Structure formats: structure tokens, C-alpha cells
Short mmCIF file of C-alpha atoms and ligand atoms in Angstrom, two decimals:
data_model
loop_
_atom_site.label_atom_id
_atom_site.label_comp_id
_atom_site.label_asym_id
_atom_site.label_seq_id
_atom_site.Cartn_x
_atom_site.Cartn_y
_atom_site.Cartn_z
CA MET Y 2 -172.97 11.86 74.97
CA ASP Y 3 -173.17 13.26 71.47
CA LEU Y 4 -172.45 11.75 68.04
CA ARG Y 5 -168.72 12.50 68.38
CA GLY Y 6 -168.61 10.84 71.79
CA TYR Y 7 -170.38 7.80 70.36
CA ILE Y 8 -167.97 7.58 67.41
CA ALA Y 9 -165.04 7.78 69.86
CA LEU Y 10 -166.61 4.98 71.91
CA CYS Y 11 -167.03 2.87 68.78
CA GLU Y 12 -163.36 3.44 67.98
CA GLN Y 13 -162.18 2.52 71.48
CA THR Y 14 -164.15 -0.74 71.34
CA GLY Y 15 -162.92 -1.73 67.86
CA ASN Y 16 -166.28 -0.89 66.28
CA LEU Y 17 -165.15 1.84 63.90
CA LYS Y 18 -163.04 2.06 60.76
CA ARG Y 19 -161.92 5.37 59.33
CA VAL Y 20 -161.93 5.41 55.54
CA LYS Y 21 -159.21 7.80 54.40
CA ALA Y 22 -159.35 7.06 50.67
CA GLU Y 23 -161.36 9.52 48.59
CA VAL Y 24 -164.97 8.34 48.14
CA ASP Y 25 -167.87 9.71 46.12
CA TRP Y 26 -171.15 10.73 47.80
CA GLU Y 27 -172.80 9.40 44.64
CA LEU Y 28 -173.47 5.66 45.28
CA GLU Y 29 -169.94 4.82 46.46
CA ILE Y 30 -170.42 5.61 50.19
CA SER Y 31 -173.73 3.74 50.37
CA HIS Y 32 -172.37 0.72 48.54
CA ILE Y 33 -169.35 0.43 50.81
CA ALA Y 34 -171.62 0.85 53.84
CA LYS Y 35 -174.04 -1.82 52.62
CA ILE Y 36 -171.35 -4.41 51.99
CA VAL Y 37 -169.87 -3.80 55.44
CA GLU Y 38 -173.27 -3.88 57.17
CA GLU Y 39 -174.31 -7.12 55.48
CA LYS Y 40 -171.17 -8.68 56.97
CA SER Y 41 -171.89 -7.19 60.44
CA GLY Y 42 -168.75 -5.08 60.07
CA PRO Y 43 -167.80 -1.87 61.90
CA ALA Y 44 -169.31 1.58 61.68
CA LEU Y 45 -167.54 3.71 59.08
CA LEU Y 46 -166.30 7.27 59.13
CA PHE Y 47 -165.61 8.49 55.58
CA GLU Y 48 -163.08 11.28 56.11
CA ASN Y 49 -162.36 12.16 52.51
CA VAL Y 50 -165.58 12.75 50.59
CA LYS Y 51 -165.04 14.00 47.06
CA GLY Y 52 -165.70 17.74 46.85
CA TYR Y 53 -166.22 18.17 50.61
CA ASP Y 54 -164.12 18.79 53.67
CA SER Y 55 -166.49 17.25 56.21
CA PRO Y 56 -167.10 13.54 56.89
CA VAL Y 57 -169.96 11.05 56.52
CA PHE Y 58 -170.70 8.44 59.21
CA THR Y 59 -172.57 5.17 58.51
CA GLY Y 60 -173.39 1.86 60.18
CA ALA Y 61 -174.03 3.32 63.64
CA PHE Y 62 -176.26 0.43 64.69
CA GLY Y 63 -174.92 -2.33 62.46
CA THR Y 64 -174.77 -4.87 65.30
CA THR Y 65 -176.64 -5.42 68.58
CA GLN Y 66 -173.28 -4.82 70.24
CA ARG Y 67 -173.45 -1.22 69.03
CA LEU Y 68 -177.05 -0.86 70.27
CA ALA Y 69 -175.65 -1.86 73.66
CA THR Y 70 -172.76 0.60 73.31
CA VAL Y 71 -175.07 3.53 72.71
CA LEU Y 72 -177.21 2.53 75.71
CA GLY Y 73 -174.10 2.10 77.85
CA LYS Y 74 -174.90 -1.58 78.47
CA ASP Y 75 -172.97 -4.87 78.32
CA PRO Y 76 -172.09 -5.49 74.64
CA LYS Y 77 -172.85 -9.19 75.06
CA LEU Y 78 -176.55 -8.57 75.66
CA SER Y 79 -178.96 -9.83 73.01
CA MET Y 80 -181.64 -7.61 71.49
CA VAL Y 81 -184.24 -9.14 73.80
CA GLU Y 82 -182.07 -8.45 76.85
CA LEU Y 83 -181.40 -4.90 75.65
CA THR Y 84 -185.13 -4.36 75.21
CA ARG Y 85 -185.60 -5.41 78.85
CA GLU Y 86 -182.97 -2.80 79.80
CA TRP Y 87 -184.88 -0.15 77.80
CA LEU Y 88 -188.11 -1.03 79.65
CA ASN Y 89 -186.33 -0.86 83.01
CA LEU Y 90 -184.90 2.57 82.18
CA SER Y 91 -188.27 3.86 80.95
CA ALA Y 92 -190.03 2.57 84.07
CA LYS Y 93 -187.98 5.01 86.16
CA GLY Y 94 -189.90 7.90 84.55
CA VAL Y 95 -188.88 10.63 82.16
CA ILE Y 96 -186.03 13.08 82.82
CA PRO Y 97 -186.93 16.56 81.52
CA ALA Y 98 -184.52 18.24 79.12
CA LYS Y 99 -182.37 21.10 80.43
CA GLU Y 100 -182.23 24.37 78.52
CA VAL Y 101 -178.77 25.90 78.16
CA LYS Y 102 -177.84 29.26 76.64
CA ASP Y 103 -175.31 28.17 74.05
CA GLY Y 104 -173.83 25.08 72.48
CA PRO Y 105 -171.47 23.83 69.75
CA ILE Y 106 -174.38 23.73 67.28
CA PHE Y 107 -174.18 27.54 67.09
CA GLU Y 108 -170.51 27.47 65.98
CA ASN Y 109 -171.68 28.27 62.43
CA ILE Y 110 -174.89 30.04 61.47
CA VAL Y 111 -175.94 30.53 57.85
CA ASP Y 112 -178.88 32.72 56.96
CA SER Y 113 -181.49 33.00 54.22
CA ASP Y 114 -179.76 33.82 50.91
CA LYS Y 115 -176.61 31.93 51.82
CA VAL Y 116 -178.43 28.73 52.84
CA ASN Y 117 -177.25 25.85 50.69
CA VAL Y 118 -178.18 22.32 51.72
CA PHE Y 119 -175.76 21.03 49.07
CA SER Y 120 -172.91 22.32 51.24
CA PHE Y 121 -173.22 19.03 53.18
CA PRO Y 122 -172.11 15.72 51.61
CA SER Y 123 -175.57 14.09 51.46
CA PRO Y 124 -175.17 10.71 49.76
CA LYS Y 125 -177.14 9.38 46.85
CA TYR Y 126 -177.77 5.82 48.04
CA TYR Y 127 -179.15 3.75 45.14
CA GLU Y 128 -179.15 4.15 41.40
CA LEU Y 129 -182.90 4.66 40.99
CA ASP Y 130 -183.14 7.13 43.88
CA GLY Y 131 -184.61 10.49 42.98
CA GLY Y 132 -181.56 12.39 44.22
CA ARG Y 133 -179.42 12.96 47.28
CA TYR Y 134 -180.73 12.31 50.78
CA PHE Y 135 -179.78 14.72 53.55
CA GLY Y 136 -181.97 12.89 56.00
CA THR Y 137 -181.85 9.21 56.84
CA ALA Y 138 -180.34 9.33 60.33
CA VAL Y 139 -182.20 12.55 60.90
CA PHE Y 140 -184.97 13.60 63.23
CA MET Y 141 -187.44 16.43 62.94
CA VAL Y 142 -188.65 18.44 65.90
CA ILE Y 143 -192.08 20.08 65.81
CA GLN Y 144 -194.57 21.32 68.39
CA ASP Y 145 -198.21 20.39 68.72
CA PRO Y 146 -200.01 23.78 68.53
CA ASP Y 147 -202.82 22.63 70.88
CA THR Y 148 -200.96 20.79 73.63
CA GLY Y 149 -197.49 22.33 73.32
CA ASP Y 150 -196.03 18.79 73.21
CA ILE Y 151 -192.65 18.43 71.51
CA ASN Y 152 -192.54 15.65 68.92
CA LEU Y 153 -189.45 14.01 67.43
CA GLY Y 154 -189.79 11.81 64.35
CA THR Y 155 -187.48 10.35 61.75
CA TYR Y 156 -188.69 10.86 58.19
CA ARG Y 157 -186.43 10.57 55.19
CA MET Y 158 -185.46 13.88 53.63
CA GLY Y 159 -184.43 14.22 50.02
CA VAL Y 160 -182.67 17.38 48.87
CA LEU Y 161 -185.00 19.17 46.43
CA ASP Y 162 -182.95 22.31 45.88
CA ASP Y 163 -180.39 24.37 47.78
CA LYS Y 164 -183.01 25.66 50.24
CA THR Y 165 -185.57 22.84 50.39
CA VAL Y 166 -185.70 19.25 51.59
CA GLY Y 167 -188.69 16.99 51.03
CA VAL Y 168 -190.01 15.25 54.16
CA GLN Y 169 -191.75 11.90 53.79
CA ILE Y 170 -194.29 12.20 56.61
CA LEU Y 171 -196.54 9.22 56.00
CA LYS Y 172 -200.28 9.55 56.47
CA GLY Y 173 -201.44 8.98 60.05
CA LYS Y 174 -198.06 9.52 61.75
CA LYS Y 175 -198.12 11.81 64.77
CA ALA Y 176 -196.31 14.44 62.70
CA ASP Y 177 -199.01 14.14 60.04
CA ARG Y 178 -201.72 14.66 62.64
CA ILE Y 179 -199.88 17.69 64.04
CA MET Y 180 -199.28 19.12 60.55
CA LYS Y 181 -203.02 18.89 59.85
CA LYS Y 182 -203.70 21.13 62.84
CA TYR Y 183 -201.46 23.81 61.34
CA ALA Y 184 -203.16 23.28 57.96
CA LYS Y 185 -206.60 23.73 59.52
CA ALA Y 186 -205.47 27.00 61.09
CA GLY Y 187 -204.07 28.09 57.71
CA LYS Y 188 -200.55 28.24 59.19
CA LYS Y 189 -197.15 26.93 58.25
CA MET Y 190 -195.56 24.41 60.62
CA PRO Y 191 -192.22 25.47 62.16
CA ALA Y 192 -189.75 22.57 62.05
CA CYS Y 193 -186.08 21.74 62.53
CA ALA Y 194 -184.33 18.82 60.83
CA ILE Y 195 -181.52 17.59 63.07
CA ILE Y 196 -178.51 15.35 62.56
CA GLY Y 197 -176.39 14.44 65.57
CA GLY Y 198 -176.53 14.98 69.31
CA ASP Y 199 -176.91 11.89 71.46
CA PRO Y 200 -177.61 8.97 69.08
CA LEU Y 201 -180.38 7.96 71.51
CA HIS Y 202 -182.48 10.68 69.86
CA ILE Y 203 -182.89 8.32 66.91
CA PHE Y 204 -184.27 5.68 69.29
CA ALA Y 205 -186.89 8.12 70.59
CA SER Y 206 -187.69 9.49 67.13
CA THR Y 207 -188.33 6.07 65.58
CA ALA Y 208 -190.14 4.46 68.55
CA THR Y 209 -193.83 5.09 69.17
CA VAL Y 210 -193.67 7.61 71.99
CA VAL Y 211 -196.96 8.14 73.82
CA GLY Y 212 -197.84 10.22 76.80
CA ALA Y 213 -194.64 12.32 77.09
CA LYS Y 214 -194.84 16.13 76.99
CA SER Y 215 -191.55 16.12 75.13
CA ALA Y 216 -189.78 13.30 73.32
CA TYR Y 217 -186.51 14.81 74.61
CA ASP Y 218 -187.59 13.71 78.09
CA VAL Y 219 -187.74 10.12 76.83
CA VAL Y 220 -184.15 10.46 75.60
CA GLY Y 221 -183.27 11.73 79.09
CA SER Y 222 -184.82 8.64 80.69
CA LEU Y 223 -182.77 6.32 78.45
CA ARG Y 224 -179.54 8.24 79.10
CA GLY Y 225 -180.20 8.72 82.83
CA GLU Y 226 -179.50 12.44 82.58
CA PRO Y 227 -181.21 15.43 80.95
CA VAL Y 228 -180.68 16.27 77.29
CA GLU Y 229 -179.11 19.71 76.96
CA ILE Y 230 -181.17 21.77 74.56
CA VAL Y 231 -180.89 25.26 73.12
CA LYS Y 232 -183.64 27.20 71.39
CA ALA Y 233 -183.41 27.51 67.62
CA GLN Y 234 -183.30 31.22 66.90
CA LEU Y 235 -186.17 31.67 64.43
CA THR Y 236 -188.74 29.15 65.62
CA GLY Y 237 -187.82 28.78 69.31
CA LEU Y 238 -187.95 25.00 68.85
CA PRO Y 239 -185.67 23.03 71.18
CA ILE Y 240 -182.62 21.47 69.50
CA PRO Y 241 -179.78 19.48 71.10
CA ALA Y 242 -176.90 21.81 72.03
CA GLY Y 243 -174.45 19.19 70.74
CA ALA Y 244 -176.12 18.46 67.39
CA GLU Y 245 -174.01 18.38 64.21
CA ILE Y 246 -176.30 20.04 61.65
CA VAL Y 247 -179.72 21.67 62.01
CA LEU Y 248 -181.92 22.94 59.18
CA GLU Y 249 -184.46 25.37 60.60
CA GLY Y 250 -187.51 26.48 58.70
CA GLU Y 251 -191.16 25.77 58.09
CA ILE Y 252 -193.39 23.36 56.23
CA ASP Y 253 -196.33 24.77 54.31
CA PRO Y 254 -198.90 21.94 54.47
CA SER Y 255 -200.62 23.27 51.35
CA GLN Y 256 -197.44 23.20 49.24
CA LEU Y 257 -196.51 19.59 48.54
CA ARG Y 258 -193.59 18.74 46.27
CA ASN Y 259 -192.41 15.62 44.53
CA GLU Y 260 -189.69 13.84 46.47
CA GLY Y 261 -188.31 10.34 45.88
CA PRO Y 262 -188.12 7.61 44.88
CA PHE Y 263 -185.87 6.10 47.53
CA GLY Y 264 -184.57 2.56 48.07
CA GLU Y 265 -186.72 1.77 51.09
CA TYR Y 266 -186.02 -0.47 54.10
CA THR Y 267 -188.27 -3.17 52.69
CA GLY Y 268 -185.65 -3.71 50.00
CA TYR Y 269 -187.98 -2.32 47.30
CA TYR Y 270 -189.02 0.94 45.76
CA THR Y 271 -192.61 1.99 46.17
CA GLU Y 272 -194.87 2.94 43.26
CA GLU Y 273 -193.40 6.44 43.38
CA LEU Y 274 -190.87 5.00 40.94
CA ILE Y 275 -193.61 5.14 38.30
CA LYS Y 276 -195.89 7.82 39.74
CA PRO Y 277 -194.46 10.61 41.97
CA ILE Y 278 -196.08 11.04 45.37
CA PRO Y 279 -196.07 14.69 46.50
CA LYS Y 280 -194.68 15.22 50.02
CA PRO Y 281 -194.40 18.04 52.55
CA ALA Y 282 -191.25 20.12 52.10
CA LEU Y 283 -189.11 21.99 54.61
CA ASP Y 284 -188.33 25.49 53.46
CA VAL Y 285 -184.95 26.08 55.12
CA LYS Y 286 -184.48 29.59 56.50
CA ARG Y 287 -181.39 29.14 58.65
CA VAL Y 288 -178.71 26.47 59.06
CA TYR Y 289 -176.63 25.76 62.17
CA TYR Y 290 -173.63 23.46 62.18
CA ARG Y 291 -170.60 22.51 64.21
CA LYS Y 292 -167.04 22.83 62.95
CA LYS Y 293 -166.41 19.94 60.52
CA PRO Y 294 -169.99 18.69 60.90
CA ILE Y 295 -170.53 14.95 60.64
CA LEU Y 296 -173.27 13.95 58.23
CA TRP Y 297 -174.71 10.72 59.65
CA GLY Y 298 -176.39 8.47 57.10
CA ILE Y 299 -178.23 5.13 57.15
CA SER Y 300 -177.98 2.98 54.03
CA VAL Y 301 -181.60 1.69 54.38
CA GLY Y 302 -182.37 -0.65 51.38
CA ARG Y 303 -182.70 -4.41 51.73
CA PRO Y 304 -182.33 -6.23 55.06
CA VAL Y 305 -180.21 -6.69 57.02
CA GLY Y 306 -178.38 -3.43 57.53
CA ASP Y 307 -178.16 -1.09 60.49
CA MET Y 308 -181.57 0.39 59.60
CA HIS Y 309 -183.22 -2.98 60.24
CA ILE Y 310 -181.39 -3.63 63.50
CA LEU Y 311 -182.28 -0.14 64.70
CA TYR Y 312 -185.93 -0.30 63.65
CA ALA Y 313 -186.42 -3.85 64.97
CA PHE Y 314 -185.05 -2.67 68.30
CA THR Y 315 -187.07 0.53 68.67
CA ARG Y 316 -190.29 -1.11 67.48
CA ASN Y 317 -189.62 -4.04 69.80
CA ALA Y 318 -189.24 -1.70 72.77
CA SER Y 319 -192.44 0.18 71.85
CA LEU Y 320 -194.38 -3.06 71.39
CA TRP Y 321 -193.17 -4.69 74.58
CA SER Y 322 -193.91 -1.49 76.47
CA ASP Y 323 -197.44 -1.42 74.95
CA LEU Y 324 -198.06 -5.02 76.09
CA THR Y 325 -196.83 -4.14 79.59
CA LYS Y 326 -199.16 -1.13 79.73
CA MET Y 327 -202.02 -3.38 78.57
CA GLN Y 328 -201.21 -5.51 81.64
CA ILE Y 329 -201.06 -8.78 79.73
CA PRO Y 330 -199.59 -11.25 82.23
CA GLY Y 331 -196.92 -13.85 81.52
CA ILE Y 332 -195.04 -12.08 78.69
CA LYS Y 333 -191.53 -13.53 78.83
CA SER Y 334 -189.96 -11.90 75.79
CA VAL Y 335 -190.74 -10.09 72.56
CA TYR Y 336 -188.61 -10.10 69.42
CA THR Y 337 -189.13 -8.20 66.19
CA LEU Y 338 -186.97 -9.68 63.46
CA PRO Y 339 -184.48 -7.42 61.62
CA GLU Y 340 -184.81 -9.88 58.72
CA GLY Y 341 -188.51 -8.94 58.44
CA SER Y 342 -187.35 -5.37 57.68
CA GLY Y 343 -187.53 -4.62 61.39
CA ARG Y 344 -191.31 -4.36 61.35
CA PHE Y 345 -193.33 -7.13 59.73
CA ILE Y 346 -192.57 -10.25 61.84
CA THR Y 347 -192.72 -10.55 65.63
CA VAL Y 348 -192.34 -13.47 68.04
CA VAL Y 349 -193.77 -13.35 71.56
CA SER Y 350 -192.94 -15.87 74.27
CA VAL Y 351 -195.60 -16.30 76.95
CA GLN Y 352 -196.04 -18.32 80.10
CA GLN Y 353 -199.64 -19.46 79.67
CA MET Y 354 -201.80 -19.10 82.77
CA TYR Y 355 -205.37 -19.70 81.55
CA PRO Y 356 -207.25 -21.00 78.49
CA GLY Y 357 -207.14 -18.49 75.66
CA HIS Y 358 -204.07 -16.73 77.05
CA SER Y 359 -201.97 -17.21 73.90
CA ASP Y 360 -204.92 -15.95 71.79
CA GLN Y 361 -205.08 -12.87 73.99
CA VAL Y 362 -201.39 -12.21 73.40
CA GLY Y 363 -201.77 -12.44 69.61
CA ALA Y 364 -204.80 -10.14 69.70
CA ALA Y 365 -202.99 -7.70 71.99
CA VAL Y 366 -200.03 -7.40 69.61
CA VAL Y 367 -202.41 -6.59 66.78
CA ALA Y 368 -204.40 -4.13 68.91
CA SER Y 369 -201.37 -2.38 70.40
CA ASN Y 370 -200.31 1.06 69.25
CA THR Y 371 -197.09 -0.30 67.76
CA GLY Y 372 -198.20 -3.71 66.46
CA THR Y 373 -201.30 -2.42 64.75
CA TYR Y 374 -199.12 -0.41 62.42
CA GLY Y 375 -197.68 -2.92 60.01
CA ASP Y 376 -196.98 -6.00 62.14
CA LYS Y 377 -198.03 -8.72 59.71
CA ILE Y 378 -196.88 -12.12 61.02
CA ILE Y 379 -197.15 -12.74 64.76
CA ILE Y 380 -195.83 -15.99 66.22
CA ILE Y 381 -196.65 -16.98 69.80
CA VAL Y 382 -194.46 -19.54 71.58
CA ASP Y 383 -194.37 -21.01 75.10
CA ASP Y 384 -192.04 -19.60 77.73
CA ASP Y 385 -189.54 -22.46 77.45
CA ILE Y 386 -188.47 -20.73 74.23
CA GLU Y 387 -186.96 -17.23 74.22
CA ALA Y 388 -188.57 -15.10 71.49
CA ASP Y 389 -185.26 -14.58 69.68
CA ASP Y 390 -184.17 -18.24 69.83
CA LEU Y 391 -185.08 -18.74 66.20
CA PRO Y 392 -184.04 -22.41 65.82
CA ARG Y 393 -186.43 -23.28 68.65
CA VAL Y 394 -189.13 -20.95 67.30
CA TRP Y 395 -188.95 -22.93 64.03
CA TRP Y 396 -189.06 -26.13 66.07
CA ALA Y 397 -192.25 -24.92 67.80
CA LEU Y 398 -193.77 -24.04 64.44
CA GLY Y 399 -192.93 -27.51 63.18
CA THR Y 400 -194.13 -29.44 66.22
CA ARG Y 401 -196.55 -27.41 68.36
CA TYR Y 402 -198.33 -25.38 65.72
CA ASN Y 403 -201.46 -27.08 64.45
CA VAL Y 404 -202.41 -25.21 61.30
CA ALA Y 405 -206.23 -25.35 61.56
CA ARG Y 406 -206.28 -24.70 65.31
CA GLY Y 407 -203.40 -22.28 65.58
CA THR Y 408 -204.04 -19.90 62.69
CA GLN Y 409 -206.00 -16.68 62.79
CA ILE Y 410 -206.12 -14.53 59.70
CA ILE Y 411 -207.18 -10.97 60.28
CA ASN Y 412 -208.43 -9.52 57.05
CA LYS Y 413 -208.06 -5.83 57.73
CA GLY Y 414 -205.64 -3.71 59.69
CA ARG Y 415 -203.38 -0.68 59.42
CA SER Y 416 -200.49 -1.12 57.04
CA THR Y 417 -197.50 0.90 56.12
CA PRO Y 418 -197.94 2.10 52.54
CA LEU Y 419 -194.34 1.01 51.95
CA ASP Y 420 -195.29 -2.70 52.12
CA PRO Y 421 -194.52 -4.07 48.65
CA SER Y 422 -196.84 -7.07 49.14
CA ILE Y 423 -199.82 -4.74 48.67
CA GLY Y 424 -200.45 -4.15 44.97
CA VAL Y 425 -200.16 -0.64 43.54
CA ASP Y 426 -203.90 -0.60 42.74
CA GLU Y 427 -204.91 -1.73 46.23
CA ASN Y 428 -205.46 0.41 49.32
CA LYS Y 429 -201.84 0.69 50.49
CA PHE Y 430 -202.91 1.68 54.01
CA ILE Y 431 -204.82 -1.53 54.79
CA MET Y 432 -203.46 -5.07 54.94
CA SER Y 433 -204.25 -8.54 56.25
CA ARG Y 434 -202.20 -10.38 58.86
CA ILE Y 435 -201.76 -13.72 60.50
CA ILE Y 436 -201.32 -14.94 64.07
CA LEU Y 437 -199.57 -18.29 64.37
CA ASP Y 438 -200.11 -19.88 67.77
CA ALA Y 439 -197.21 -22.28 68.21
CA THR Y 440 -197.90 -23.02 71.89
CA ILE Y 441 -199.02 -26.30 73.42
CA PRO Y 442 -202.69 -25.71 74.34
CA PHE Y 443 -203.00 -24.69 77.98
CA ASP Y 444 -206.03 -26.88 78.64
CA TRP Y 445 -204.71 -30.14 77.23
CA LYS Y 446 -204.77 -32.71 80.02
CA ILE Y 447 -202.14 -34.85 78.33
CA LYS Y 448 -199.31 -32.87 76.78
CA PRO Y 449 -196.55 -34.21 74.53
CA THR Y 450 -193.60 -35.40 76.59
CA GLU Y 451 -190.51 -33.49 75.57
CA ILE Y 452 -187.24 -35.36 75.31
CA LYS Y 453 -184.81 -33.82 77.76
CA PRO Y 454 -181.25 -34.84 78.60
CA THR Y 455 -180.83 -36.65 81.91
CA GLU Y 456 -179.19 -34.09 84.14
CA SER Y 457 -176.94 -36.50 86.07
CA VAL Y 458 -175.62 -38.00 82.83
CA GLN Y 459 -175.16 -34.58 81.31
CA ALA Y 460 -173.09 -33.50 84.31
CA LYS Y 461 -171.02 -36.69 84.08
CA VAL Y 462 -170.21 -36.33 80.38
CA LYS Y 463 -169.34 -32.67 80.82
CA ALA Y 464 -166.93 -33.62 83.59
CA ARG Y 465 -165.21 -36.15 81.25
CA TRP Y 466 -165.31 -33.87 78.18
CA GLN Y 467 -161.56 -33.46 77.77
CA GLU Y 468 -161.09 -37.19 78.23
CA TYR Y 469 -163.26 -37.75 75.13
CA GLY Y 470 -160.85 -35.57 73.15
CA LEU Y 471 -163.77 -33.41 72.00
CA ASP Y 472 -162.73 -30.00 73.34
C1 FMN U 4 -184.04 5.20 59.25
C2 FMN U 4 -185.54 5.38 59.37
C3 FMN U 4 -186.21 6.08 58.38
C4 FMN U 4 -187.59 6.30 58.50
N1 FMN U 4 -188.22 7.00 57.52
C5 FMN U 4 -189.53 7.29 57.64
C6 FMN U 4 -190.18 8.08 56.62
O1 FMN U 4 -189.59 8.46 55.63
N2 FMN U 4 -191.47 8.39 56.83
C7 FMN U 4 -192.17 7.98 57.94
O2 FMN U 4 -193.35 8.34 58.09
N3 FMN U 4 -191.59 7.19 58.88
C8 FMN U 4 -190.29 6.85 58.75
N4 FMN U 4 -189.67 6.08 59.70
C9 FMN U 4 -190.47 5.61 60.86
C10 FMN U 4 -190.76 6.73 61.84
O3 FMN U 4 -189.56 7.30 62.28
C11 FMN U 4 -191.57 6.24 63.05
O4 FMN U 4 -192.80 5.73 62.60
C12 FMN U 4 -191.82 7.32 64.08
O5 FMN U 4 -192.49 6.76 65.16
C13 FMN U 4 -192.64 8.46 63.54
O6 FMN U 4 -192.88 9.40 64.54
P1 FMN U 4 -194.32 10.08 64.76
O7 FMN U 4 -195.32 8.94 64.90
O8 FMN U 4 -194.12 10.88 66.00
O9 FMN U 4 -194.66 10.92 63.58
C14 FMN U 4 -188.31 5.80 59.61
C15 FMN U 4 -187.63 5.06 60.57
C16 FMN U 4 -186.26 4.84 60.47
C17 FMN U 4 -185.55 4.01 61.51
#
């Protein structure tokens, strides 16, 4: 599977539209994509981009059906069910990547003086954006100099000039911690920015991957077969043999440059709109690309678009996996809401087994590797409600949640600096959060009696349904 294979699969299943009319990379592509995504429409392949002879692809994960398609699962599965599939696949263990000698990514190689990032149709997404963005559906590969571990991470990349892209590596990310090791040694960090290959790479590069020697091996476990990698020629870093475009170069941790602003996935700009925030920058030394490379973009911006479905899914999988590793019993389902920008709001359904169990679940979400980073509203419900059954979650909040008893406010925890609810003069890396326990207390001797349909009557009326003329 590579990006082309995925696009073909989308087309076969009625999930793709080709746009043949000429479109502008400046605002037009992103605006079409956003309108289509907000209506849960198909993925789009823009085949006629003004001034370019290669296409732009958007909306890859605009519906849960397409998340299922990329995982090779039943398109009817919900996000919760797909997350269970992810956990089952991961439980089988990682599948190491396989190195091959050559691949389509080496069809075109452009060196030093001739490197020109503007030769690809990077869109400008929103009017107040600082420029064009090569990287939204991108991932960066780097190597930890101490452990040799291979890290994949998705960080937005704005085009700064023909040979440089800015990389928004936020403070505290694994890539930030690795970059600091290079900085301490006074070295530049070799890096490759990659678009394409198996779209599952974006799952691995946006999820919190812990404990794997190489994030490519995690992709292998999700696909059920090894990722085929080749070595980039200057840095030796592994890159997918079937990638579309690779920018190879290095990041000098001591040379930050202004990049941004960008219409973020929260639906807001950050304070960089008024005050630039210097970022690491990838100095591109060599470019590899396939014939007619496909530039894959994500429209980001306000929810809900494919960004939010993607991020909700990968964070959900990381969080549920964290809770499993923490051996919290009784977890029935976990759901991170795309509407909460795919990060800020999570519901957990639990089968309570002892007093304090639901409190433990709330605390575990907050303490977990994934949840601690920016999960702000955590709702716990009983196991008769699936975490993504939102009408019944609201019902539980209305009827089982007792405000004084069921509320825990945690005053301090790790935030994403992109959270617009934190004022520009506040510490953007720290936030408060709330746990809403909407379960019926385990130790109540007398519990509210729920109104349930009488099964025999229900069966009888169903049998006579057509007779009622209600079909
Ligand atoms: C479309 C998309 C864009 C993202 N952009 C950024 C970004 O610009 N900076 C960032 O630090 N994280 C960004 N993220 C989140 C990271 O990909 C995620 O936190 C990942 O786990 C980082 O990997 P790391 O912890 O190995 O560094 C983005 C996620 C998605 C889905």
C-alpha cells in the first residue's frame, strides 16, 4: 500500500472525486477541501493546479469510513470499533521494516543548487497564513543519537524560501527532546520530510509511540507486513521506498527562523499572528520525488475536517493503549471527539468493579502519556453506554452526574500551547482540566431504576410493524 494505492481504493469505493478544472494553490484548493470535508464528502484529487503539472490530494481521512479503508477494515465500523481493531493489531507485536535497494522515490533526484521547494504545489490554506505550507500531511524522520531509535512525527512545515522549510516542533515533543541532544553535542540534526508512502505512516507519526525501536515497525504492525524502506543518500535515514516527495537535509538547532502563522486545528490562530515565534528550519540539501508526485495536504483549520477525524482517532488509539498498559480493569470503550479538535474532550465507558473505580479511570486518563498532553474535559460513563454514543452520554450527564460529587478540577497539567483558551500572557504550556464522573456510584445500595422496554412486548410490536403501516 502506498498513497497511490490508497487513492485508487478510495476511487473504487466511491470515496474520491477528481477535480479537473483549473484551481489555484492560493486559498482555492483549501477552501474547496474545507467545504467538502464539512459535508463529509469524498477525498479530492486536484489534477489541474495552476502553474503546476502535478496534483494535490486532500480529505484523505474525511470520514471514519476512510479510516477503515486505510486500515483494510469493514467501512461500517465506528471510530470506537476501529480503535479496538488498532489495539488488536498492535497487540500482535511490531513488524520490523525491510530495507530494499531501490524504489520509485528515487525516480527523480535534485541536488543542492537546483533544489526548489516551490517546484511542488504547496497550498496556502487561509488568508492570514504566513505563506505556503509544504507540510501538513507530512512526517519527519529523525534518529535519536543516543539510542539509535527512529522517530516519525508530523509537524507542520511552512515554505520559507526555495531551500528551507520551517518545522513547528513544539516544546517537549519527542522530536524536541531528540533535537536538544544534537544541540548539546553542537551538531545539526539530519532529517527527512516525507509525503506519501503508506498513509498509515501518518497514523504512527501523529500517535504517541512509545517503546518501539523504529516507528516504521509500528506501521508494519498496523499493515500486517513490513514497510519497505530505502536509505536516503546523504543522511542514511530510512525513507519509504514508495513515498511521493522527500526533502532531505538537516536542522541546525541554534538557527531558528520565523515561520507561521497558520490556521491551526483548534480553529484559531495562535499569538504568532501578532508576535512571530521562531521555529527550527530544515535546510534542504537534496530532493527525491516520484514521477508526477502527489502533494498530499490536510486543510486543518476549524473542526470538523479530516484533520480532526485523523487526530481524534490516533490520539484515541494511543490513549486506549496507555490505559490498557496501565492495567486499568473494566474499560469498555474510549472516544476522543473530533468536534473537540480531536484532542480536548474524551469520554471513557467503564464497567465499575469497586468503589472509586470511576475516579481511578479519570485520574488514569490525566496521568497517561497521551491524556496528560492537552486532554481537558474527561467524561466517565457506565458500561451500558458506549463512549461514542453521544446522545446517551448527554443523558448520563443530565441524569447521573451530580455536580458537587462528580466534578474534579485539576488546576495544573500539560497543555498544548495551541490551546486558544489560555491567554497570550499566561503560561501556554500549563492548563487546568475537569473530570466529570457521570456514572451511578458503585457503592449505592439503592440505584435509580431505569425504564426499559418490556422485551416480550417489544418483540410483539416488531412482529406487527408492517401492520401498523409504520415501515
Ligand atoms: C495534521 C497534523 C499536524 C500536526 N502538526 C503539528 C505541529 O505543527 N507541531 C507539533 O509539535 N505537533 C503537531 N501535530 C501533532 C504531532 O504529530 C504528534 O504530537 C506526534 O506525536 C509528535 O511526535 P513526537 O512526539 O514523536 O515528536 C500534528 C498532528 C496532525 C494530525
